[in-house]
């Protein structure tokens, strides 16, 4: 089961036909679930505003609730459940693989062109234009942004390795501190020429997972960076097909779809 969501900027994710999903996932026996979590626009402006800034955590909790329901209802199990999201949805996935509850709900994850360092996002590319959605990390807003910055949850809270100069702004560890944490098997994808979300977000997160968490706590972490394509990750249909083939093949292998 592949669980997809966005949860931001009043953008609605509603069911619709996709030939790529059909050929790449459904025809192979996979199932796709779309979660209408807070932060999106599926139920109007109030639904979006419910997860702005200091309430951002609500969209992560919604995703956890959907995942738990899928497992509790018998539709799937942790080993057969994956999450996927891109851009703001990549921030969502970044939180799901680092939060103590969510990281135990998913066997695999796909994190596409993600925001992951919420301390520095506003200084990179188009990041400053999103402060109305997330908050300004150079003000007191950092007190809540810090609690859903996946890069800091991983390095500071889980691994105990804050970046130089961060000690004074991070404070004490959050609830993500978890000696038993293990990262779901994750594929990160990004683009060198992304003009909205800097590829540095994905690069530094993957580097930390591979070099600092290591195979003991992050057993399978894969990374693909296209040198073209902008924020969509692909410059043409050929590259787009390749990117999605990588994605669905990764998911099929990690969830045991083709065993």
Short mmCIF file of N, CA, C and O in Angstrom, two decimals, residues 64-166:
data_model
loop_
_atom_site.label_atom_id
_atom_site.label_comp_id
_atom_site.label_asym_id
_atom_site.label_seq_id
_atom_site.Cartn_x
_atom_site.Cartn_y
_atom_site.Cartn_z
N UNK A 64 -0.19 10.01 10.40
CA UNK A 64 0.00 8.88 11.31
C UNK A 64 -1.33 8.17 11.57
O UNK A 64 -1.39 6.93 11.61
N UNK A 65 -2.40 8.96 11.75
CA UNK A 65 -3.71 8.38 12.03
C UNK A 65 -4.21 7.56 10.86
O UNK A 65 -4.78 6.47 11.04
N UNK A 66 -4.01 8.05 9.64
CA UNK A 66 -4.42 7.29 8.46
C UNK A 66 -3.62 6.00 8.36
O UNK A 66 -4.18 4.92 8.09
N UNK A 67 -2.32 6.08 8.58
CA UNK A 67 -1.48 4.88 8.51
C UNK A 67 -1.91 3.84 9.55
O UNK A 67 -2.01 2.64 9.25
N UNK A 68 -2.16 4.31 10.77
CA UNK A 68 -2.59 3.38 11.82
C UNK A 68 -3.91 2.72 11.46
O UNK A 68 -4.11 1.52 11.71
N UNK A 69 -4.83 3.49 10.87
CA UNK A 69 -6.13 2.93 10.50
C UNK A 69 -5.98 1.88 9.40
O UNK A 69 -6.66 0.86 9.43
N UNK A 70 -5.10 2.13 8.44
CA UNK A 70 -4.86 1.15 7.39
C UNK A 70 -4.34 -0.16 7.97
O UNK A 70 -4.72 -1.25 7.51
N UNK A 71 -3.48 -0.04 8.98
CA UNK A 71 -2.93 -1.25 9.61
C UNK A 71 -3.96 -1.91 10.52
O UNK A 71 -4.17 -3.13 10.46
N UNK A 72 -4.64 -1.12 11.35
CA UNK A 72 -5.60 -1.68 12.30
C UNK A 72 -6.79 -2.33 11.61
O UNK A 72 -7.38 -3.29 12.12
N UNK A 73 -7.16 -1.82 10.44
CA UNK A 73 -8.30 -2.37 9.71
C UNK A 73 -7.94 -3.62 8.93
O UNK A 73 -8.81 -4.26 8.33
N UNK A 74 -6.66 -3.98 8.91
CA UNK A 74 -6.22 -5.19 8.23
C UNK A 74 -5.95 -5.01 6.74
O UNK A 74 -5.68 -5.99 6.05
N UNK A 75 -6.00 -3.78 6.26
CA UNK A 75 -5.74 -3.56 4.84
C UNK A 75 -4.26 -3.75 4.49
O UNK A 75 -3.92 -4.05 3.34
N UNK A 76 -3.40 -3.54 5.46
CA UNK A 76 -1.97 -3.72 5.23
C UNK A 76 -1.28 -3.93 6.57
O UNK A 76 -1.93 -4.01 7.63
N UNK A 77 0.04 -4.01 6.54
CA UNK A 77 0.84 -4.09 7.76
C UNK A 77 2.04 -3.18 7.58
O UNK A 77 2.30 -2.68 6.48
N UNK A 78 2.77 -2.96 8.64
CA UNK A 78 3.89 -2.02 8.58
C UNK A 78 4.87 -2.39 7.47
O UNK A 78 5.35 -1.52 6.74
N UNK A 79 5.16 -3.67 7.31
CA UNK A 79 6.15 -4.10 6.32
C UNK A 79 5.68 -3.88 4.89
O UNK A 79 6.49 -3.85 3.96
N UNK A 80 4.36 -3.72 4.70
CA UNK A 80 3.79 -3.56 3.36
C UNK A 80 3.26 -2.15 3.10
O UNK A 80 2.60 -1.92 2.10
N UNK A 81 3.58 -1.22 3.99
CA UNK A 81 3.06 0.15 3.87
C UNK A 81 4.21 1.13 3.63
O UNK A 81 5.21 1.12 4.33
N UNK A 82 4.01 1.99 2.62
CA UNK A 82 4.99 3.02 2.32
C UNK A 82 4.30 4.38 2.23
O UNK A 82 3.11 4.46 1.93
N UNK A 83 5.07 5.45 2.45
CA UNK A 83 4.56 6.80 2.26
C UNK A 83 5.37 7.49 1.18
O UNK A 83 6.54 7.16 0.95
N UNK A 84 4.74 8.45 0.52
CA UNK A 84 5.40 9.19 -0.55
C UNK A 84 4.93 10.64 -0.53
O UNK A 84 3.78 10.92 -0.19
N UNK A 85 5.82 11.57 -0.87
CA UNK A 85 5.45 12.97 -0.93
C UNK A 85 6.57 13.79 -1.52
O UNK A 85 7.75 13.43 -1.41
N UNK A 86 6.19 14.89 -2.19
CA UNK A 86 7.19 15.74 -2.82
C UNK A 86 7.01 17.19 -2.44
O UNK A 86 5.90 17.66 -2.20
N UNK A 87 8.13 17.93 -2.37
CA UNK A 87 8.14 19.35 -2.04
C UNK A 87 7.64 19.53 -0.60
O UNK A 87 8.25 19.02 0.33
N UNK A 88 6.52 20.20 -0.39
CA UNK A 88 5.93 20.25 0.96
C UNK A 88 5.61 18.83 1.42
O UNK A 88 5.73 18.51 2.61
N UNK A 89 5.21 17.98 0.50
CA UNK A 89 4.99 16.58 0.84
C UNK A 89 6.28 15.88 1.21
O UNK A 89 6.27 14.89 1.95
N UNK A 90 7.42 16.38 0.72
CA UNK A 90 8.70 15.85 1.14
C UNK A 90 9.02 16.22 2.57
O UNK A 90 9.64 15.45 3.31
N UNK A 91 8.62 17.42 2.99
CA UNK A 91 8.72 17.81 4.40
C UNK A 91 7.88 16.87 5.25
O UNK A 91 8.29 16.45 6.34
N UNK A 92 6.70 16.53 4.75
CA UNK A 92 5.83 15.58 5.44
C UNK A 92 6.54 14.24 5.62
O UNK A 92 6.60 13.69 6.72
N UNK A 93 7.08 13.70 4.53
CA UNK A 93 7.76 12.40 4.60
C UNK A 93 8.99 12.49 5.51
O UNK A 93 9.26 11.56 6.28
N UNK A 94 9.72 13.61 5.44
CA UNK A 94 10.88 13.77 6.31
C UNK A 94 10.51 13.67 7.78
O UNK A 94 11.24 13.10 8.60
N UNK A 95 9.37 14.23 8.13
CA UNK A 95 8.89 14.12 9.51
C UNK A 95 8.43 12.70 9.83
O UNK A 95 8.64 12.21 10.94
N UNK A 96 7.79 12.04 8.86
CA UNK A 96 7.30 10.69 9.12
C UNK A 96 8.43 9.70 9.38
O UNK A 96 8.27 8.78 10.18
N UNK A 97 9.57 9.90 8.74
CA UNK A 97 10.67 8.94 8.95
C UNK A 97 11.51 9.29 10.18
O UNK A 97 12.37 8.50 10.58
N UNK A 98 11.27 10.45 10.79
CA UNK A 98 12.03 10.82 11.99
C UNK A 98 11.18 10.87 13.26
O UNK A 98 11.72 10.78 14.36
N UNK A 99 9.87 11.03 13.13
CA UNK A 99 9.01 11.05 14.31
C UNK A 99 8.96 9.65 14.94
O UNK A 99 8.92 8.64 14.23
N UNK A 100 8.93 9.56 16.27
CA UNK A 100 9.02 8.25 16.92
C UNK A 100 7.86 7.31 16.61
O UNK A 100 8.07 6.10 16.48
N UNK A 101 6.65 7.83 16.47
CA UNK A 101 5.50 6.97 16.17
C UNK A 101 5.47 6.63 14.69
O UNK A 101 5.42 5.46 14.30
N UNK A 102 5.55 7.64 13.85
CA UNK A 102 5.41 7.44 12.41
C UNK A 102 6.49 6.54 11.83
O UNK A 102 6.23 5.72 10.94
N UNK A 103 7.71 6.67 12.32
CA UNK A 103 8.81 5.87 11.75
C UNK A 103 8.61 4.38 11.97
O UNK A 103 9.23 3.56 11.29
N UNK A 104 7.74 4.02 12.91
CA UNK A 104 7.44 2.61 13.15
C UNK A 104 6.22 2.11 12.36
O UNK A 104 5.87 0.94 12.44
N UNK A 105 5.59 3.01 11.63
CA UNK A 105 4.38 2.65 10.88
C UNK A 105 4.66 2.29 9.43
O UNK A 105 3.82 1.68 8.78
N UNK A 106 5.84 2.67 8.93
CA UNK A 106 6.12 2.51 7.51
C UNK A 106 7.33 1.61 7.27
O UNK A 106 8.36 1.74 7.92
N UNK A 107 7.18 0.72 6.30
CA UNK A 107 8.29 -0.12 5.90
C UNK A 107 9.20 0.57 4.92
O UNK A 107 10.38 0.22 4.79
N UNK A 108 8.67 1.54 4.18
CA UNK A 108 9.46 2.25 3.17
C UNK A 108 8.89 3.65 2.98
O UNK A 108 7.75 3.94 3.36
N UNK A 109 9.70 4.51 2.35
CA UNK A 109 9.28 5.89 2.11
C UNK A 109 9.99 6.42 0.86
O UNK A 109 11.10 6.01 0.54
N UNK A 110 9.30 7.35 0.18
CA UNK A 110 9.89 8.05 -0.96
C UNK A 110 9.76 9.54 -0.68
O UNK A 110 8.65 10.06 -0.52
N UNK A 111 10.89 10.22 -0.63
CA UNK A 111 10.95 11.64 -0.26
C UNK A 111 11.47 12.43 -1.46
O UNK A 111 12.65 12.35 -1.80
N UNK A 112 10.59 13.19 -2.12
CA UNK A 112 10.91 13.82 -3.40
C UNK A 112 11.06 15.34 -3.24
O UNK A 112 10.24 16.00 -2.60
N UNK A 113 12.11 15.89 -3.86
CA UNK A 113 12.43 17.33 -3.82
C UNK A 113 11.99 17.97 -2.50
O UNK A 113 11.22 18.92 -2.47
N UNK A 114 12.51 17.48 -1.39
CA UNK A 114 11.95 17.85 -0.07
C UNK A 114 12.57 19.08 0.58
O UNK A 114 13.72 19.43 0.34
N UNK A 115 11.77 19.73 1.44
CA UNK A 115 12.29 20.66 2.44
C UNK A 115 12.60 19.84 3.68
O UNK A 115 11.73 19.10 4.16
N UNK A 116 13.80 19.98 4.22
CA UNK A 116 14.18 19.18 5.37
C UNK A 116 14.90 19.99 6.46
O UNK A 116 14.86 19.63 7.62
N UNK A 117 15.56 21.06 6.07
CA UNK A 117 16.25 21.93 7.03
C UNK A 117 15.42 23.20 7.19
O UNK A 117 15.55 24.15 6.42
N UNK A 118 14.58 23.24 8.21
CA UNK A 118 13.67 24.37 8.39
C UNK A 118 14.32 25.55 9.11
O UNK A 118 13.69 26.58 9.29
N UNK A 119 15.59 25.41 9.50
CA UNK A 119 16.32 26.54 10.06
C UNK A 119 16.84 27.44 8.93
O UNK A 119 16.90 28.66 9.07
N UNK A 120 17.18 26.84 7.81
CA UNK A 120 17.83 27.58 6.73
C UNK A 120 16.99 27.69 5.46
O UNK A 120 17.43 28.30 4.49
N UNK A 121 15.80 27.10 5.45
CA UNK A 121 15.02 27.04 4.21
C UNK A 121 14.72 28.42 3.64
O UNK A 121 14.70 28.61 2.41
N UNK A 122 14.49 29.42 4.49
CA UNK A 122 14.09 30.74 4.02
C UNK A 122 15.23 31.51 3.36
O UNK A 122 15.00 32.53 2.73
N UNK A 123 16.45 31.00 3.47
CA UNK A 123 17.60 31.64 2.84
C UNK A 123 18.02 30.94 1.55
O UNK A 123 19.02 31.31 0.94
N UNK A 124 17.26 29.94 1.15
CA UNK A 124 17.60 29.15 -0.03
C UNK A 124 16.53 29.29 -1.10
O UNK A 124 15.35 29.01 -0.86
N UNK A 125 16.93 29.74 -2.28
CA UNK A 125 16.04 29.82 -3.44
C UNK A 125 14.73 30.53 -3.09
O UNK A 125 14.73 31.62 -2.56
N UNK A 126 13.60 29.89 -3.34
CA UNK A 126 12.30 30.55 -3.15
C UNK A 126 11.78 30.45 -1.72
O UNK A 126 10.65 30.84 -1.44
N UNK A 127 12.60 29.95 -0.80
CA UNK A 127 12.13 29.67 0.54
C UNK A 127 11.51 30.84 1.27
O UNK A 127 10.54 30.66 2.03
N UNK A 128 12.01 32.05 1.07
CA UNK A 128 11.48 33.20 1.80
C UNK A 128 10.01 33.44 1.50
O UNK A 128 9.29 34.00 2.34
N UNK A 129 9.55 33.01 0.35
CA UNK A 129 8.14 33.22 -0.02
C UNK A 129 7.19 32.28 0.70
O UNK A 129 5.98 32.42 0.58
N UNK A 130 7.72 31.33 1.44
CA UNK A 130 6.86 30.36 2.13
C UNK A 130 6.76 30.63 3.63
O UNK A 130 6.18 29.83 4.37
N UNK A 131 7.28 31.73 4.09
CA UNK A 131 7.26 31.99 5.53
C UNK A 131 5.85 32.20 6.05
O UNK A 131 5.59 31.97 7.24
N UNK A 132 4.91 32.61 5.20
CA UNK A 132 3.53 32.73 5.63
C UNK A 132 2.90 31.39 5.94
O UNK A 132 1.96 31.29 6.73
N UNK A 133 3.44 30.35 5.33
CA UNK A 133 2.95 28.98 5.56
C UNK A 133 3.64 28.33 6.76
O UNK A 133 3.00 27.73 7.61
N UNK A 134 4.97 28.46 6.81
CA UNK A 134 5.74 27.74 7.81
C UNK A 134 6.16 28.59 9.01
O UNK A 134 6.26 28.07 10.13
N UNK A 135 6.46 29.85 8.78
CA UNK A 135 7.01 30.70 9.82
C UNK A 135 8.41 31.16 9.44
O UNK A 135 9.01 30.67 8.48
N UNK A 136 8.93 32.13 10.20
CA UNK A 136 10.25 32.70 9.95
C UNK A 136 11.25 32.13 10.96
O UNK A 136 11.19 32.45 12.15
N UNK A 137 12.18 31.31 10.50
CA UNK A 137 13.11 30.67 11.45
C UNK A 137 14.09 31.63 12.10
O UNK A 137 14.77 31.25 13.06
N UNK A 138 14.18 32.86 11.59
CA UNK A 138 15.10 33.84 12.18
C UNK A 138 14.44 34.67 13.27
O UNK A 138 15.02 35.65 13.76
N UNK A 139 13.23 34.29 13.65
CA UNK A 139 12.50 34.94 14.75
C UNK A 139 12.13 33.89 15.79
O UNK A 139 12.59 32.74 15.73
N UNK A 140 11.26 34.27 16.70
CA UNK A 140 10.81 33.32 17.72
C UNK A 140 10.03 32.15 17.12
O UNK A 140 9.77 31.16 17.81
N UNK A 141 9.66 32.25 15.84
CA UNK A 141 8.98 31.14 15.17
C UNK A 141 9.83 29.87 15.20
O UNK A 141 9.29 28.76 15.09
N UNK A 142 11.14 30.03 15.34
CA UNK A 142 12.01 28.85 15.36
C UNK A 142 11.65 27.90 16.50
O UNK A 142 11.88 26.70 16.41
N UNK A 143 11.05 28.42 17.55
CA UNK A 143 10.69 27.56 18.68
C UNK A 143 9.73 26.45 18.27
O UNK A 143 9.76 25.35 18.83
N UNK A 144 8.84 26.72 17.30
CA UNK A 144 7.96 25.65 16.82
C UNK A 144 8.48 25.01 15.53
O UNK A 144 8.29 23.82 15.30
N UNK A 145 9.15 25.80 14.69
CA UNK A 145 9.71 25.23 13.46
C UNK A 145 10.72 24.13 13.78
O UNK A 145 10.80 23.12 13.07
N UNK A 146 11.46 24.34 14.84
CA UNK A 146 12.49 23.37 15.23
C UNK A 146 11.91 21.99 15.50
O UNK A 146 12.55 20.96 15.30
N UNK A 147 10.64 21.93 15.91
CA UNK A 147 10.02 20.66 16.26
C UNK A 147 9.53 19.87 15.04
O UNK A 147 9.12 18.73 15.19
N UNK A 148 9.55 20.50 13.87
CA UNK A 148 9.25 19.71 12.67
C UNK A 148 10.25 20.00 11.56
O UNK A 148 9.90 20.03 10.39
N UNK A 149 11.51 20.18 11.95
CA UNK A 149 12.61 20.27 11.00
C UNK A 149 13.30 18.91 10.95
O UNK A 149 14.09 18.58 11.85
N UNK A 150 13.03 18.09 9.95
CA UNK A 150 13.54 16.71 9.94
C UNK A 150 15.05 16.61 10.10
O UNK A 150 15.54 15.70 10.77
N UNK A 151 15.78 17.52 9.49
CA UNK A 151 17.23 17.46 9.57
C UNK A 151 17.70 17.64 11.02
O UNK A 151 18.63 16.96 11.47
N UNK A 152 17.07 18.52 11.76
CA UNK A 152 17.45 18.73 13.15
C UNK A 152 16.91 17.63 14.06
O UNK A 152 17.55 17.26 15.05
N UNK A 153 15.73 17.11 13.74
CA UNK A 153 15.23 15.98 14.51
C UNK A 153 16.19 14.79 14.39
O UNK A 153 16.44 14.08 15.36
N UNK A 154 16.72 14.59 13.19
CA UNK A 154 17.65 13.48 12.97
C UNK A 154 18.99 13.75 13.65
O UNK A 154 19.43 12.97 14.49
N UNK A 155 19.65 14.87 13.30
CA UNK A 155 21.03 15.07 13.74
C UNK A 155 21.12 15.46 15.22
O UNK A 155 21.99 14.96 15.94
N UNK A 156 20.23 16.33 15.66
CA UNK A 156 20.34 16.81 17.04
C UNK A 156 19.66 15.86 18.00
O UNK A 156 20.26 15.43 19.00
N UNK A 157 18.42 15.49 17.71
CA UNK A 157 17.64 14.73 18.68
C UNK A 157 17.97 13.24 18.67
O UNK A 157 18.18 12.63 19.72
N UNK A 158 18.01 12.65 17.47
CA UNK A 158 18.18 11.21 17.38
C UNK A 158 19.66 10.81 17.46
O UNK A 158 20.02 9.88 18.20
N UNK A 159 20.52 11.52 16.72
CA UNK A 159 21.92 11.12 16.64
C UNK A 159 22.82 11.90 17.59
O UNK A 159 23.98 11.51 17.80
N UNK A 160 22.33 13.02 18.14
CA UNK A 160 23.15 13.81 19.05
C UNK A 160 24.33 14.48 18.38
O UNK A 160 25.41 14.60 18.98
N UNK A 161 24.14 14.93 17.14
CA UNK A 161 25.22 15.54 16.37
C UNK A 161 24.78 16.88 15.78
O UNK A 161 24.65 17.01 14.56
N UNK A 162 24.52 17.88 16.59
CA UNK A 162 24.11 19.18 16.05
C UNK A 162 25.22 19.81 15.22
O UNK A 162 26.39 19.58 15.46
N UNK A 163 24.81 20.59 14.21
CA UNK A 163 25.80 21.29 13.40
C UNK A 163 26.48 22.38 14.23
O UNK A 163 25.89 22.90 15.18
N UNK A 164 27.71 22.76 13.89
CA UNK A 164 28.39 23.84 14.60
C UNK A 164 27.55 25.12 14.61
O UNK A 164 27.02 25.52 13.57
N UNK A 165 27.39 25.70 15.77
CA UNK A 165 26.61 26.93 15.89
C UNK A 165 25.15 26.70 16.19
O UNK A 165 24.42 27.64 16.50
N UNK A 166 24.69 25.45 16.12
CA UNK A 166 23.29 25.17 16.36
C UNK A 166 22.95 24.98 17.83
O UNK A 166 21.79 25.04 18.22
#
